[in-house]
Amino acid sequence: QLQQAYTEETAQLYDRLGKSDDRIGQLEEFVSDKLEQINRQNRNAALSVFRNAIRQSSFKRKITSKHRRDAALIRKYGCFDIEYYLAEYPDVAESEVDPLMHYLQHGAVEGRNPSAGFDTTEYLYSNMDAAISGINPLVHFIRFGPGASLPAMVRADASSGSVGKEIHDFREHSRAGKH
């Protein structure tokens, strides 16, 4: 009898444990969804700060020498993927504008990404100084470097995987006074 009572009580405890595990799983999913919602709102807030900084600056829609310098810097380090940009944003392909100039003039403000390896909005979220400055996020990334938060700024699923190394090489080159 004692053995039977022990077996029944153990079975009840395992049943309660299973229900608790199910409830914990539901709560974890709920918390995860809420955190993702908060992160999305924060990323959107960072993009809004950047847009406001752009509006307050002397931002011009026409191509300027600053745009040309920024484009040359980006091209030098291969941080802009034209094929990706045109495939990801067919409206740019249809407009027949230079994709890099589009990104510099409009794309970053719209939260568009210059490559599969760089998330514009995530970079602004991770680097509020970039958002506040109004400097194009990719240009900011090149000039000031990824620092310790590289994984947060560069997508883990990047196909090339070379953006971070190229920027590191650029920073080392700059520190040596060769730039």
JSON list of C-alpha atoms in Angstrom, two decimals:
[
{"chain": "A", "resi": 1, "resn": "GLN", "atom": "CA", "xyz": [0.00, 0.00, 0.00]},
{"chain": "A", "resi": 2, "resn": "LEU", "atom": "CA", "xyz": [2.77, 2.39, 0.87]},
{"chain": "A", "resi": 3, "resn": "GLN", "atom": "CA", "xyz": [4.43, 1.66, -2.46]},
{"chain": "A", "resi": 4, "resn": "GLN", "atom": "CA", "xyz": [1.18, 2.33, -4.32]},
{"chain": "A", "resi": 5, "resn": "ALA", "atom": "CA", "xyz": [0.64, 5.65, -2.48]},
{"chain": "A", "resi": 6, "resn": "TYR", "atom": "CA", "xyz": [4.20, 6.66, -3.27]},
{"chain": "A", "resi": 7, "resn": "THR", "atom": "CA", "xyz": [3.71, 5.79, -6.96]},
{"chain": "A", "resi": 8, "resn": "GLU", "atom": "CA", "xyz": [0.45, 7.77, -7.16]},
{"chain": "A", "resi": 9, "resn": "GLU", "atom": "CA", "xyz": [1.93, 10.78, -5.42]},
{"chain": "A", "resi": 10, "resn": "THR", "atom": "CA", "xyz": [4.98, 10.67, -7.69]},
{"chain": "A", "resi": 11, "resn": "ALA", "atom": "CA", "xyz": [2.73, 10.50, -10.75]},
{"chain": "A", "resi": 12, "resn": "GLN", "atom": "CA", "xyz": [0.75, 13.51, -9.48]},
{"chain": "A", "resi": 13, "resn": "LEU", "atom": "CA", "xyz": [3.93, 15.46, -8.88]},
{"chain": "A", "resi": 14, "resn": "TYR", "atom": "CA", "xyz": [5.20, 14.66, -12.37]},
{"chain": "A", "resi": 15, "resn": "ASP", "atom": "CA", "xyz": [1.84, 15.76, -13.79]},
{"chain": "A", "resi": 16, "resn": "ARG", "atom": "CA", "xyz": [2.03, 19.07, -11.88]},
{"chain": "A", "resi": 17, "resn": "LEU", "atom": "CA", "xyz": [5.62, 19.49, -12.96]},
{"chain": "A", "resi": 18, "resn": "GLY", "atom": "CA", "xyz": [4.63, 18.98, -16.59]},
{"chain": "A", "resi": 19, "resn": "LYS", "atom": "CA", "xyz": [1.87, 21.60, -16.28]},
{"chain": "A", "resi": 20, "resn": "SER", "atom": "CA", "xyz": [4.33, 23.98, -14.63]},
{"chain": "A", "resi": 21, "resn": "ASP", "atom": "CA", "xyz": [6.82, 23.44, -17.45]},
{"chain": "A", "resi": 22, "resn": "ASP", "atom": "CA", "xyz": [4.07, 24.22, -19.98]},
{"chain": "A", "resi": 23, "resn": "ARG", "atom": "CA", "xyz": [3.15, 27.41, -18.12]},
{"chain": "A", "resi": 24, "resn": "ILE", "atom": "CA", "xyz": [6.80, 28.45, -17.87]},
{"chain": "A", "resi": 25, "resn": "GLY", "atom": "CA", "xyz": [7.14, 27.93, -21.62]},
{"chain": "A", "resi": 26, "resn": "GLN", "atom": "CA", "xyz": [4.10, 30.13, -22.24]},
{"chain": "A", "resi": 27, "resn": "LEU", "atom": "CA", "xyz": [5.47, 32.84, -19.96]},
{"chain": "A", "resi": 28, "resn": "GLU", "atom": "CA", "xyz": [8.88, 32.70, -21.63]},
{"chain": "A", "resi": 29, "resn": "GLU", "atom": "CA", "xyz": [7.23, 33.10, -25.03]},
{"chain": "A", "resi": 30, "resn": "PHE", "atom": "CA", "xyz": [5.15, 36.03, -23.73]},
{"chain": "A", "resi": 31, "resn": "VAL", "atom": "CA", "xyz": [8.20, 37.77, -22.27]},
{"chain": "A", "resi": 32, "resn": "SER", "atom": "CA", "xyz": [10.20, 37.15, -25.45]},
{"chain": "A", "resi": 33, "resn": "ASP", "atom": "CA", "xyz": [7.42, 38.68, -27.57]},
{"chain": "A", "resi": 34, "resn": "LYS", "atom": "CA", "xyz": [7.22, 41.72, -25.28]},
{"chain": "A", "resi": 35, "resn": "LEU", "atom": "CA", "xyz": [11.00, 42.21, -25.35]},
{"chain": "A", "resi": 36, "resn": "GLU", "atom": "CA", "xyz": [11.00, 42.03, -29.15]},
{"chain": "A", "resi": 37, "resn": "GLN", "atom": "CA", "xyz": [8.19, 44.59, -29.23]},
{"chain": "A", "resi": 38, "resn": "ILE", "atom": "CA", "xyz": [10.18, 46.92, -26.93]},
{"chain": "A", "resi": 39, "resn": "ASN", "atom": "CA", "xyz": [13.35, 46.44, -28.99]},
{"chain": "A", "resi": 40, "resn": "ARG", "atom": "CA", "xyz": [11.45, 47.23, -32.18]},
{"chain": "A", "resi": 41, "resn": "GLN", "atom": "CA", "xyz": [10.07, 50.40, -30.58]},
{"chain": "A", "resi": 42, "resn": "ASN", "atom": "CA", "xyz": [13.56, 51.40, -29.39]},
{"chain": "A", "resi": 43, "resn": "ARG", "atom": "CA", "xyz": [15.05, 50.82, -32.85]},
{"chain": "A", "resi": 44, "resn": "ASN", "atom": "CA", "xyz": [12.28, 52.92, -34.37]},
{"chain": "A", "resi": 45, "resn": "ALA", "atom": "CA", "xyz": [12.97, 55.64, -31.78]},
{"chain": "A", "resi": 46, "resn": "ALA", "atom": "CA", "xyz": [16.66, 55.66, -32.76]},
{"chain": "A", "resi": 47, "resn": "LEU", "atom": "CA", "xyz": [15.69, 56.02, -36.41]},
{"chain": "A", "resi": 48, "resn": "SER", "atom": "CA", "xyz": [13.38, 58.91, -35.46]},
{"chain": "A", "resi": 49, "resn": "VAL", "atom": "CA", "xyz": [16.22, 60.64, -33.62]},
{"chain": "A", "resi": 50, "resn": "PHE", "atom": "CA", "xyz": [18.37, 60.27, -36.75]},
{"chain": "A", "resi": 51, "resn": "ARG", "atom": "CA", "xyz": [15.58, 61.66, -38.96]},
{"chain": "A", "resi": 52, "resn": "ASN", "atom": "CA", "xyz": [15.20, 64.66, -36.66]},
{"chain": "A", "resi": 53, "resn": "ALA", "atom": "CA", "xyz": [18.95, 65.29, -36.71]},
{"chain": "A", "resi": 54, "resn": "ILE", "atom": "CA", "xyz": [18.86, 65.19, -40.52]},
{"chain": "A", "resi": 55, "resn": "ARG", "atom": "CA", "xyz": [15.92, 67.61, -40.63]},
{"chain": "A", "resi": 56, "resn": "GLN", "atom": "CA", "xyz": [17.71, 70.05, -38.32]},
{"chain": "A", "resi": 57, "resn": "SER", "atom": "CA", "xyz": [20.93, 69.92, -40.32]},
{"chain": "A", "resi": 58, "resn": "SER", "atom": "CA", "xyz": [21.43, 71.61, -43.65]},
{"chain": "A", "resi": 59, "resn": "PHE", "atom": "CA", "xyz": [20.45, 68.38, -45.39]},
{"chain": "A", "resi": 60, "resn": "LYS", "atom": "CA", "xyz": [19.98, 68.81, -49.11]},
{"chain": "A", "resi": 61, "resn": "ARG", "atom": "CA", "xyz": [18.31, 66.38, -51.46]},
{"chain": "A", "resi": 62, "resn": "LYS", "atom": "CA", "xyz": [20.73, 67.14, -54.27]},
{"chain": "A", "resi": 63, "resn": "ILE", "atom": "CA", "xyz": [24.09, 65.38, -54.46]},
{"chain": "A", "resi": 64, "resn": "THR", "atom": "CA", "xyz": [26.79, 67.39, -52.70]},
{"chain": "A", "resi": 65, "resn": "SER", "atom": "CA", "xyz": [30.55, 67.08, -52.39]},
{"chain": "A", "resi": 66, "resn": "LYS", "atom": "CA", "xyz": [29.91, 65.55, -48.95]},
{"chain": "A", "resi": 67, "resn": "HIS", "atom": "CA", "xyz": [27.83, 62.82, -50.57]},
{"chain": "A", "resi": 68, "resn": "ARG", "atom": "CA", "xyz": [30.62, 62.21, -53.08]},
{"chain": "A", "resi": 69, "resn": "ARG", "atom": "CA", "xyz": [33.27, 61.98, -50.31]},
{"chain": "A", "resi": 70, "resn": "ASP", "atom": "CA", "xyz": [31.07, 59.62, -48.29]},
{"chain": "A", "resi": 71, "resn": "ALA", "atom": "CA", "xyz": [30.42, 57.49, -51.38]},
{"chain": "A", "resi": 72, "resn": "ALA", "atom": "CA", "xyz": [34.16, 57.29, -52.12]},
{"chain": "A", "resi": 73, "resn": "LEU", "atom": "CA", "xyz": [34.86, 56.18, -48.54]},
{"chain": "A", "resi": 74, "resn": "ILE", "atom": "CA", "xyz": [32.15, 53.52, -48.67]},
{"chain": "A", "resi": 75, "resn": "ARG", "atom": "CA", "xyz": [33.33, 52.25, -52.06]},
{"chain": "A", "resi": 76, "resn": "LYS", "atom": "CA", "xyz": [36.93, 52.13, -50.85]},
{"chain": "A", "resi": 77, "resn": "TYR", "atom": "CA", "xyz": [36.05, 49.67, -48.12]},
{"chain": "A", "resi": 78, "resn": "GLY", "atom": "CA", "xyz": [33.41, 47.74, -50.06]},
{"chain": "A", "resi": 79, "resn": "CYS", "atom": "CA", "xyz": [30.70, 48.22, -47.46]},
{"chain": "A", "resi": 80, "resn": "PHE", "atom": "CA", "xyz": [27.85, 48.78, -49.92]},
{"chain": "A", "resi": 81, "resn": "ASP", "atom": "CA", "xyz": [26.38, 45.86, -51.83]},
{"chain": "A", "resi": 82, "resn": "ILE", "atom": "CA", "xyz": [24.73, 47.23, -54.95]},
{"chain": "A", "resi": 83, "resn": "GLU", "atom": "CA", "xyz": [23.18, 43.90, -55.97]},
{"chain": "A", "resi": 84, "resn": "TYR", "atom": "CA", "xyz": [21.72, 43.41, -52.48]},
{"chain": "A", "resi": 85, "resn": "TYR", "atom": "CA", "xyz": [20.35, 46.96, -52.36]},
{"chain": "A", "resi": 86, "resn": "LEU", "atom": "CA", "xyz": [18.67, 46.74, -55.76]},
{"chain": "A", "resi": 87, "resn": "ALA", "atom": "CA", "xyz": [17.22, 43.29, -55.02]},
{"chain": "A", "resi": 88, "resn": "GLU", "atom": "CA", "xyz": [16.00, 44.33, -51.57]},
{"chain": "A", "resi": 89, "resn": "TYR", "atom": "CA", "xyz": [14.55, 47.65, -52.74]},
{"chain": "A", "resi": 90, "resn": "PRO", "atom": "CA", "xyz": [13.05, 47.24, -56.23]},
{"chain": "A", "resi": 91, "resn": "ASP", "atom": "CA", "xyz": [11.75, 50.82, -56.17]},
{"chain": "A", "resi": 92, "resn": "VAL", "atom": "CA", "xyz": [15.37, 51.98, -56.29]},
{"chain": "A", "resi": 93, "resn": "ALA", "atom": "CA", "xyz": [16.11, 49.65, -59.20]},
{"chain": "A", "resi": 94, "resn": "GLU", "atom": "CA", "xyz": [13.09, 51.02, -61.07]},
{"chain": "A", "resi": 95, "resn": "SER", "atom": "CA", "xyz": [14.13, 54.62, -60.44]},
{"chain": "A", "resi": 96, "resn": "GLU", "atom": "CA", "xyz": [17.50, 54.06, -62.15]},
{"chain": "A", "resi": 97, "resn": "VAL", "atom": "CA", "xyz": [19.35, 56.23, -59.63]},
{"chain": "A", "resi": 98, "resn": "ASP", "atom": "CA", "xyz": [22.79, 55.39, -58.30]},
{"chain": "A", "resi": 99, "resn": "PRO", "atom": "CA", "xyz": [21.97, 52.98, -55.44]},
{"chain": "A", "resi": 100, "resn": "LEU", "atom": "CA", "xyz": [24.77, 54.24, -53.22]},
{"chain": "A", "resi": 101, "resn": "MET", "atom": "CA", "xyz": [23.71, 57.86, -53.67]},
{"chain": "A", "resi": 102, "resn": "HIS", "atom": "CA", "xyz": [20.15, 56.79, -52.93]},
{"chain": "A", "resi": 103, "resn": "TYR", "atom": "CA", "xyz": [21.30, 55.22, -49.67]},
{"chain": "A", "resi": 104, "resn": "LEU", "atom": "CA", "xyz": [23.29, 58.31, -48.72]},
{"chain": "A", "resi": 105, "resn": "GLN", "atom": "CA", "xyz": [20.47, 60.73, -49.57]},
{"chain": "A", "resi": 106, "resn": "HIS", "atom": "CA", "xyz": [17.34, 58.75, -48.70]},
{"chain": "A", "resi": 107, "resn": "GLY", "atom": "CA", "xyz": [17.92, 55.11, -47.78]},
{"chain": "A", "resi": 108, "resn": "ALA", "atom": "CA", "xyz": [19.49, 55.55, -44.35]},
{"chain": "A", "resi": 109, "resn": "VAL", "atom": "CA", "xyz": [16.77, 57.99, -43.30]},
{"chain": "A", "resi": 110, "resn": "GLU", "atom": "CA", "xyz": [14.20, 55.43, -44.43]},
{"chain": "A", "resi": 111, "resn": "GLY", "atom": "CA", "xyz": [15.93, 52.70, -42.40]},
{"chain": "A", "resi": 112, "resn": "ARG", "atom": "CA", "xyz": [17.15, 50.78, -45.45]},
{"chain": "A", "resi": 113, "resn": "ASN", "atom": "CA", "xyz": [20.24, 48.57, -45.22]},
{"chain": "A", "resi": 114, "resn": "PRO", "atom": "CA", "xyz": [23.27, 48.99, -47.51]},
{"chain": "A", "resi": 115, "resn": "SER", "atom": "CA", "xyz": [24.08, 45.27, -47.44]},
{"chain": "A", "resi": 116, "resn": "ALA", "atom": "CA", "xyz": [22.97, 42.04, -45.85]},
{"chain": "A", "resi": 117, "resn": "GLY", "atom": "CA", "xyz": [25.78, 42.54, -43.35]},
{"chain": "A", "resi": 118, "resn": "PHE", "atom": "CA", "xyz": [24.80, 45.94, -41.96]},
{"chain": "A", "resi": 119, "resn": "ASP", "atom": "CA", "xyz": [21.55, 46.86, -40.25]},
{"chain": "A", "resi": 120, "resn": "THR", "atom": "CA", "xyz": [21.08, 50.64, -40.39]},
{"chain": "A", "resi": 121, "resn": "THR", "atom": "CA", "xyz": [18.40, 50.85, -37.71]},
{"chain": "A", "resi": 122, "resn": "GLU", "atom": "CA", "xyz": [20.20, 48.46, -35.37]},
{"chain": "A", "resi": 123, "resn": "TYR", "atom": "CA", "xyz": [23.40, 50.49, -35.75]},
{"chain": "A", "resi": 124, "resn": "LEU", "atom": "CA", "xyz": [21.57, 53.71, -34.85]},
{"chain": "A", "resi": 125, "resn": "TYR", "atom": "CA", "xyz": [19.95, 51.96, -31.89]},
{"chain": "A", "resi": 126, "resn": "SER", "atom": "CA", "xyz": [23.30, 50.65, -30.68]},
{"chain": "A", "resi": 127, "resn": "ASN", "atom": "CA", "xyz": [25.07, 53.98, -31.28]},
{"chain": "A", "resi": 128, "resn": "MET", "atom": "CA", "xyz": [22.85, 56.87, -30.25]},
{"chain": "A", "resi": 129, "resn": "ASP", "atom": "CA", "xyz": [25.74, 59.27, -30.87]},
{"chain": "A", "resi": 130, "resn": "ALA", "atom": "CA", "xyz": [25.46, 58.34, -34.55]},
{"chain": "A", "resi": 131, "resn": "ALA", "atom": "CA", "xyz": [21.70, 58.91, -34.50]},
{"chain": "A", "resi": 132, "resn": "ILE", "atom": "CA", "xyz": [22.08, 62.29, -32.80]},
{"chain": "A", "resi": 133, "resn": "SER", "atom": "CA", "xyz": [24.92, 63.43, -35.07]},
{"chain": "A", "resi": 134, "resn": "GLY", "atom": "CA", "xyz": [22.97, 62.97, -38.29]},
{"chain": "A", "resi": 135, "resn": "ILE", "atom": "CA", "xyz": [26.01, 61.34, -39.90]},
{"chain": "A", "resi": 136, "resn": "ASN", "atom": "CA", "xyz": [25.03, 58.55, -42.26]},
{"chain": "A", "resi": 137, "resn": "PRO", "atom": "CA", "xyz": [25.18, 55.35, -40.14]},
{"chain": "A", "resi": 138, "resn": "LEU", "atom": "CA", "xyz": [27.43, 53.45, -42.55]},
{"chain": "A", "resi": 139, "resn": "VAL", "atom": "CA", "xyz": [29.80, 56.40, -42.82]},
{"chain": "A", "resi": 140, "resn": "HIS", "atom": "CA", "xyz": [29.80, 56.70, -39.02]},
{"chain": "A", "resi": 141, "resn": "PHE", "atom": "CA", "xyz": [30.56, 52.98, -38.78]},
{"chain": "A", "resi": 142, "resn": "ILE", "atom": "CA", "xyz": [33.53, 53.35, -41.12]},
{"chain": "A", "resi": 143, "resn": "ARG", "atom": "CA", "xyz": [34.92, 56.52, -39.56]},
{"chain": "A", "resi": 144, "resn": "PHE", "atom": "CA", "xyz": [34.49, 55.71, -35.90]},
{"chain": "A", "resi": 145, "resn": "GLY", "atom": "CA", "xyz": [34.53, 51.93, -36.04]},
{"chain": "A", "resi": 146, "resn": "PRO", "atom": "CA", "xyz": [32.39, 49.20, -34.64]},
{"chain": "A", "resi": 147, "resn": "GLY", "atom": "CA", "xyz": [34.02, 49.09, -31.21]},
{"chain": "A", "resi": 148, "resn": "ALA", "atom": "CA", "xyz": [32.99, 46.37, -28.82]},
{"chain": "A", "resi": 149, "resn": "SER", "atom": "CA", "xyz": [29.40, 46.23, -30.04]},
{"chain": "A", "resi": 150, "resn": "LEU", "atom": "CA", "xyz": [30.18, 44.86, -33.51]},
{"chain": "A", "resi": 151, "resn": "PRO", "atom": "CA", "xyz": [27.82, 41.86, -33.16]},
{"chain": "A", "resi": 152, "resn": "ALA", "atom": "CA", "xyz": [24.91, 44.17, -32.38]},
{"chain": "A", "resi": 153, "resn": "MET", "atom": "CA", "xyz": [25.58, 46.34, -35.41]},
{"chain": "A", "resi": 154, "resn": "VAL", "atom": "CA", "xyz": [26.53, 43.84, -38.05]},
{"chain": "A", "resi": 155, "resn": "ARG", "atom": "CA", "xyz": [24.07, 41.12, -38.83]},
{"chain": "A", "resi": 156, "resn": "ALA", "atom": "CA", "xyz": [25.13, 37.65, -37.84]},
{"chain": "A", "resi": 157, "resn": "ASP", "atom": "CA", "xyz": [23.61, 36.28, -41.04]},
{"chain": "A", "resi": 158, "resn": "ALA", "atom": "CA", "xyz": [25.77, 38.42, -43.30]},
{"chain": "A", "resi": 159, "resn": "SER", "atom": "CA", "xyz": [26.70, 36.46, -46.37]},
{"chain": "A", "resi": 160, "resn": "SER", "atom": "CA", "xyz": [30.07, 38.11, -46.93]},
{"chain": "A", "resi": 161, "resn": "GLY", "atom": "CA", "xyz": [31.21, 38.34, -43.32]},
{"chain": "A", "resi": 162, "resn": "SER", "atom": "CA", "xyz": [33.87, 40.79, -44.48]},
{"chain": "A", "resi": 163, "resn": "VAL", "atom": "CA", "xyz": [32.47, 44.17, -43.42]},
{"chain": "A", "resi": 164, "resn": "GLY", "atom": "CA", "xyz": [33.81, 44.05, -39.86]},
{"chain": "A", "resi": 165, "resn": "LYS", "atom": "CA", "xyz": [37.28, 42.90, -40.97]},
{"chain": "A", "resi": 166, "resn": "GLU", "atom": "CA", "xyz": [37.44, 45.62, -43.62]},
{"chain": "A", "resi": 167, "resn": "ILE", "atom": "CA", "xyz": [36.52, 48.28, -41.08]},
{"chain": "A", "resi": 168, "resn": "HIS", "atom": "CA", "xyz": [39.05, 46.89, -38.59]},
{"chain": "A", "resi": 169, "resn": "ASP", "atom": "CA", "xyz": [41.72, 47.06, -41.31]},
{"chain": "A", "resi": 170, "resn": "PHE", "atom": "CA", "xyz": [40.63, 50.63, -42.10]},
{"chain": "A", "resi": 171, "resn": "ARG", "atom": "CA", "xyz": [40.89, 51.67, -38.44]},
{"chain": "A", "resi": 172, "resn": "GLU", "atom": "CA", "xyz": [44.34, 50.10, -38.10]},
{"chain": "A", "resi": 173, "resn": "HIS", "atom": "CA", "xyz": [45.43, 51.83, -41.31]},
{"chain": "A", "resi": 174, "resn": "SER", "atom": "CA", "xyz": [44.08, 55.17, -39.98]},
{"chain": "A", "resi": 175, "resn": "ARG", "atom": "CA", "xyz": [45.81, 54.79, -36.61]},
{"chain": "A", "resi": 176, "resn": "ALA", "atom": "CA", "xyz": [49.09, 54.23, -38.38]},
{"chain": "A", "resi": 177, "resn": "GLY", "atom": "CA", "xyz": [48.62, 57.65, -40.01]},
{"chain": "A", "resi": 178, "resn": "LYS", "atom": "CA", "xyz": [48.33, 56.25, -43.52]},
{"chain": "A", "resi": 179, "resn": "HIS", "atom": "CA", "xyz": [44.87, 57.62, -44.20]}
]
